[in-house]
XYZ file of C-alpha atoms in Angstrom:
315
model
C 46.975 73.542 -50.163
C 47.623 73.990 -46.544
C 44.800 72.717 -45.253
C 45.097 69.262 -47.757
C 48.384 68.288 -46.679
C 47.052 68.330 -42.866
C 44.044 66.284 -43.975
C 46.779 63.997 -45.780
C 48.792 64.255 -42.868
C 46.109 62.869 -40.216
C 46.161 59.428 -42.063
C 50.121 59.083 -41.940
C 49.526 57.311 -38.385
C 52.459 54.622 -38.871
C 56.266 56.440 -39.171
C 59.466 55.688 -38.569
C 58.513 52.223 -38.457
C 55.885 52.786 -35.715
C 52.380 53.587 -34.713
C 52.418 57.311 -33.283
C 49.166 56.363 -31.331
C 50.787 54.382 -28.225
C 53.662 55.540 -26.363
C 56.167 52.796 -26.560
C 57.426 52.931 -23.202
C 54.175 53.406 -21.480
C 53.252 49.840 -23.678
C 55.297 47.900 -22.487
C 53.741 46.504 -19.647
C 50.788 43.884 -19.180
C 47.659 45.763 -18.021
C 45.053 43.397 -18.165
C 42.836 41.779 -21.291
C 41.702 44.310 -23.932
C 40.162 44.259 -27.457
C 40.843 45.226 -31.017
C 38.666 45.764 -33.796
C 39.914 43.988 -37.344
C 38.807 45.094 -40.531
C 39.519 44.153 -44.334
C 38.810 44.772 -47.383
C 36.577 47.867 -47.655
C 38.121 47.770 -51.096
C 36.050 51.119 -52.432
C 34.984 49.691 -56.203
C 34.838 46.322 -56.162
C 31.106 45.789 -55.343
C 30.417 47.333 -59.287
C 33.541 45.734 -61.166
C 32.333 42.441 -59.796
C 28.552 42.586 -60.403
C 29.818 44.494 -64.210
C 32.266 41.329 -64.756
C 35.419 44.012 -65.023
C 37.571 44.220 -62.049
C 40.313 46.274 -64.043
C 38.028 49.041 -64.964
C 34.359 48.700 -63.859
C 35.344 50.523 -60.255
C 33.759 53.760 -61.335
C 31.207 53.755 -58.437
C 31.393 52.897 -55.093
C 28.302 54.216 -53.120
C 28.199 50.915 -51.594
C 30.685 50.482 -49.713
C 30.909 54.340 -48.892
C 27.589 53.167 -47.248
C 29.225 49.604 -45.234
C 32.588 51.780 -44.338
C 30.171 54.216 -42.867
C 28.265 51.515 -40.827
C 31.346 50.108 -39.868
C 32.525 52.959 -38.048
C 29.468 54.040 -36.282
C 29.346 50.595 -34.990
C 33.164 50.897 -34.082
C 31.936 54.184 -32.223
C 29.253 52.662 -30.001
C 30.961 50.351 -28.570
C 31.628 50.168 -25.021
C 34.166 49.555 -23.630
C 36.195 51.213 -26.378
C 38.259 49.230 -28.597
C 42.182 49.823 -28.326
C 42.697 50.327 -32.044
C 41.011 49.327 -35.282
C 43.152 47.921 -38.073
C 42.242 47.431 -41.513
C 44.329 44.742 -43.222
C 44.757 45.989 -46.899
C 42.903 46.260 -50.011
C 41.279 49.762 -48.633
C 40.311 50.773 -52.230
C 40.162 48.702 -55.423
C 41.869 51.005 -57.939
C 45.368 49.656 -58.462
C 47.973 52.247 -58.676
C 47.952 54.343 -61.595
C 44.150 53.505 -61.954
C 41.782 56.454 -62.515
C 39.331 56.557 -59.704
C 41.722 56.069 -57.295
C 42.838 59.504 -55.765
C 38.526 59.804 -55.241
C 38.272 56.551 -53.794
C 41.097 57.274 -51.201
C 39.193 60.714 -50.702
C 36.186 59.225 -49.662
C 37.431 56.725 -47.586
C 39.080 58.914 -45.639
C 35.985 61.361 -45.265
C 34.468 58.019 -43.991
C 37.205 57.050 -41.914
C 37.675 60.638 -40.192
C 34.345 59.985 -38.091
C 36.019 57.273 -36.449
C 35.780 58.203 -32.392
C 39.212 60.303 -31.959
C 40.228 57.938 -29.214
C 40.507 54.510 -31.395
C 43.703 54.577 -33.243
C 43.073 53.372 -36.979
C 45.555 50.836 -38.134
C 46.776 50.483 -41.488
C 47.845 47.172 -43.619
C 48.861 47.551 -47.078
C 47.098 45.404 -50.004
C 47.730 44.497 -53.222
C 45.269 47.004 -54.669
C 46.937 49.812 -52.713
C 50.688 48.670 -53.943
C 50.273 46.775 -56.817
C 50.549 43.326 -57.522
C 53.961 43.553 -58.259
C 54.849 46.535 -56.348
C 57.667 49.208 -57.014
C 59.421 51.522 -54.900
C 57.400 54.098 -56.121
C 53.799 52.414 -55.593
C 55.356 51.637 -52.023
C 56.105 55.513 -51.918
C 52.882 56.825 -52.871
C 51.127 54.273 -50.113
C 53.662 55.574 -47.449
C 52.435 59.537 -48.341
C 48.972 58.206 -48.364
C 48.443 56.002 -45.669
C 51.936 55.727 -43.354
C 54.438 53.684 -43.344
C 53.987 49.957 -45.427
C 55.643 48.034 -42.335
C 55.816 48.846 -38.956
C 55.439 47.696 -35.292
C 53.150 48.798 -32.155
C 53.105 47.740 -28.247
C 49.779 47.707 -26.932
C 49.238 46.623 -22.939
C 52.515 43.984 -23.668
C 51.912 42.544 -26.811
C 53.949 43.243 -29.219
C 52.058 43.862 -32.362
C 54.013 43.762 -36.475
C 52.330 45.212 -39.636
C 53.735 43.343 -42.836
C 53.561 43.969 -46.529
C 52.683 40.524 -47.260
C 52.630 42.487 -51.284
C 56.843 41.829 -51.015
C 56.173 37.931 -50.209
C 53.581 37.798 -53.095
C 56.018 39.366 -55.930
C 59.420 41.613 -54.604
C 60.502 40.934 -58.258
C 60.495 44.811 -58.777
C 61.861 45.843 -55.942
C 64.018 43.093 -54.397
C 66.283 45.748 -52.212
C 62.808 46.279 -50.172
C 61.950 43.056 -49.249
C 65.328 42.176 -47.883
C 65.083 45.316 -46.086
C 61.749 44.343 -44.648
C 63.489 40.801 -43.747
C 66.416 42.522 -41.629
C 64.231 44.495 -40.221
C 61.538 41.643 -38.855
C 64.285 39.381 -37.834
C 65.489 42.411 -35.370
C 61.816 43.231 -34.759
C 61.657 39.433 -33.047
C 64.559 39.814 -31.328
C 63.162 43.111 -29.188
C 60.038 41.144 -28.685
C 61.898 38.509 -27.283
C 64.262 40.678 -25.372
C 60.941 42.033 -23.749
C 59.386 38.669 -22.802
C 56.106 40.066 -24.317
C 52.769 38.615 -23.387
C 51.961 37.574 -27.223
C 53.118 38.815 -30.423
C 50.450 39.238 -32.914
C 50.741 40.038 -36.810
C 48.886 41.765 -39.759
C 49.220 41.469 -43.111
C 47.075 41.585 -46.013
C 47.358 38.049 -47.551
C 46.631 35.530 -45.671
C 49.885 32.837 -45.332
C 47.009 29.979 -45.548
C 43.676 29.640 -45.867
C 42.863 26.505 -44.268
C 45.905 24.126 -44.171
C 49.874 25.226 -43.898
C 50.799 22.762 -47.054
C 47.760 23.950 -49.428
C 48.319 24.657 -53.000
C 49.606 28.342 -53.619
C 47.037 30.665 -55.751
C 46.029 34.079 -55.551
C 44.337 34.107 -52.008
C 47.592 32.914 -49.995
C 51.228 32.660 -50.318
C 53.693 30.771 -52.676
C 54.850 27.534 -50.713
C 58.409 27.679 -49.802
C 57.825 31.401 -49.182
C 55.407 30.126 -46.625
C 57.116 27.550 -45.080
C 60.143 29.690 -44.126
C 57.418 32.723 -42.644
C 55.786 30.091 -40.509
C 59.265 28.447 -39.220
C 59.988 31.952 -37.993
C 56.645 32.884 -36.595
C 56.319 30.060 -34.871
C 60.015 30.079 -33.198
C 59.153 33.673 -32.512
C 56.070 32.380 -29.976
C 53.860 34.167 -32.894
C 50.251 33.401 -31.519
C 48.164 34.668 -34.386
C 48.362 36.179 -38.162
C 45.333 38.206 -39.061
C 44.714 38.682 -43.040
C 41.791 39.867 -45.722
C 42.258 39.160 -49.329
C 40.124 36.247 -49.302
C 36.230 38.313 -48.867
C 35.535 35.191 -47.020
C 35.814 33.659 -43.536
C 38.364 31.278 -43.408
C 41.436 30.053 -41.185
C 44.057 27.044 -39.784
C 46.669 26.804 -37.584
C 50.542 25.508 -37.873
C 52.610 24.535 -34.833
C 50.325 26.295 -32.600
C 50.151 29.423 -34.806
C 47.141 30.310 -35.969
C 45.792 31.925 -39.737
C 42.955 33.821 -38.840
C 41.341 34.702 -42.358
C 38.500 37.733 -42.183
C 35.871 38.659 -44.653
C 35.530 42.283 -45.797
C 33.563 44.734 -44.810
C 32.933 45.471 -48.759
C 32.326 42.742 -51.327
C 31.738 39.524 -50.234
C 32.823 36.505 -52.538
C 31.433 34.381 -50.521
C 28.031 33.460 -48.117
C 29.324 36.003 -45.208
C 27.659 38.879 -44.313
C 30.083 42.318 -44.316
C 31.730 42.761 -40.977
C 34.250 42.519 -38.291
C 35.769 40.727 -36.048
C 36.308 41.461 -32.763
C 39.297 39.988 -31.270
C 40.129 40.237 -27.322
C 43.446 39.407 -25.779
C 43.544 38.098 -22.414
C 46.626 37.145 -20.298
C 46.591 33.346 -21.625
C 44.967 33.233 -24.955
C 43.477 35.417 -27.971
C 39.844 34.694 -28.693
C 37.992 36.615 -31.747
C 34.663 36.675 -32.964
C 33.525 37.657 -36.498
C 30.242 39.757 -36.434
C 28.204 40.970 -39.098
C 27.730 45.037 -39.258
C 24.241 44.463 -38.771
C 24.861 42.718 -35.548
C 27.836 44.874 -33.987
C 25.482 48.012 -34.774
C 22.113 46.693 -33.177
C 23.641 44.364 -29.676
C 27.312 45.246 -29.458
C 29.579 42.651 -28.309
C 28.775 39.334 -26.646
C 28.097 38.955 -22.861
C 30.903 36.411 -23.127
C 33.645 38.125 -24.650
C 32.835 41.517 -22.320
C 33.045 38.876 -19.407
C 36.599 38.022 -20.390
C 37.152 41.598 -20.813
C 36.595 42.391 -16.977
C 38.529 40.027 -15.764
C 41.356 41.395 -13.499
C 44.435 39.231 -13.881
């Protein structure tokens, strides 16, 4: 049992409402433009409950996406320079809590995810398959002993970076104390960043706030209205440059007051005419730019003369 609980333990890489892979006070200064990797959606399952016609219980198999989680990390590993972290944003397996494949389709993710070069920090973003659609305390528990904590915030190089469970915008009804408590603690979050004068403050979270245009219709992919409204008032007082989101399987995106919705596919099932990938997002000292690349592509050439260009740039 040992030797479990320090497998467990190597995935719990958000506590205490932080990333244990960057030393806070080293982060807080600007060092120059770097690059993330973003991820969504490897959603072990859903490839066979979609082509079966039974997303509750047609998950049984996932050699699929074992296969594009594996190709997405050996692509992650090639690349040079080295990305500062990879973050998946949610929906990492399809069984919904209390499901029955899911303990094995956590297990073989991370046996997939372990290969992942030991010097590339793996984010984590809750989803609704990993919480619930109307999560509890306890589906937010068994996450948190899975896969770290559900909310959190990093520094990287001066930008201030905040993991959301976008699950307690979708439906807190269950657990109403832990959405308020996620509230408090964002509104102080924004306060630090702007007690730091960061360089930009960047967030992840699993369902996207739009897809295309701030006063769309609410349904499944995005978030109800008013809910909205309010998150985009605040992110965009805040000097939030960017929200990063899966949930969709497709390639989409908008912007509100100078914030933008950046909207990737997955790297598992596509619902849409995109191939399974990545994006690649860089951060300079004026702007964010990001790139969406098929696996194919990121495996075989690697990332763009253009974007590396911007990457050597000394400020």
């Amino acid at each position: 049992a040992g030797a479990m609980a320090a497998e467990g333990d190597a995935f719990l890489r958000a506590r205490g409402r932080t990333l244990t892979a960057f030393r806070q006070d080293d982060e807080y200064q600007w060092k120059g433009p770097f690059y993330f990797i973003q991820g969504a959606d490897p959603q072990f399952g859903l490839m066979k409950a979609w082509a079966v016609g039974d997303t509750n219980n047609g998950d049984d198999e996932w050699g699929e996406e074992i296969k594009l989680a594996e190709q997405a990390v050996q692509a992650i590993n090639k690349l040079n320079p080295k990305p500062k972290f990879f973050v998946l944003c949610g929906d990492l397996i399809h069984g919904m809590p209390g499901t029955q494949w899911r303990k094995d389709q956590e297990r073989d993710l991370k046996n997939v995810l372990k290969d992942t070069d030991q010097d590339i920090p793996l984010v984590f973003v809750s989803g609704n398959h990993d919480v619930g659609n109307t999560p509890t305390r306890e589906t937010i528990d068994n996450y948190c002993k899975n896969w770290g904590d559900d909310y959190f915030s990093f520094w990287v190089g001066g930008v201030f970076f905040l993991v959301l469970n976008s699950q307690l915008y979708f439906d807190s009804s269950k657990c109403p104390e832990l959405k308020q408590a996620q509230d408090v603690w964002l509104n102080e979050q924004l306060a630090v960043a702007e007690k730091h004068k960061c360089k930009h403050i960047i967030v992840f979270q699993h369902i996207p706030l739009f897809l295309r245009k701030p006063d769309e219709d609410h349904d499944y992919f995005n978030l109800e209205k008013s809910v909205r409204q309010e998150i985009m008032e605040k992110f965009h007082k805040a000097g939030i440059k960017a929200v990063f989101s899966g949930h969709y399987h497709r390639n989409a995106g908008g912007s509100y007051k100078g914030l933008e919705m950046v909207v990737s596919s997955a790297i598992g099932c596509q619902l849409g005419e995109d191939a399974h990938g990545l994006r690649v997002v860089v951060v300079t000292d004026e702007k964010i730019v990001h790139r969406y690349y098929s696996l194919n592509a990121l495996s075989s050439q690697g990332i763009e003369q253009e974007l590396l260009d911007m990457l050597a740039k000394q400020n």
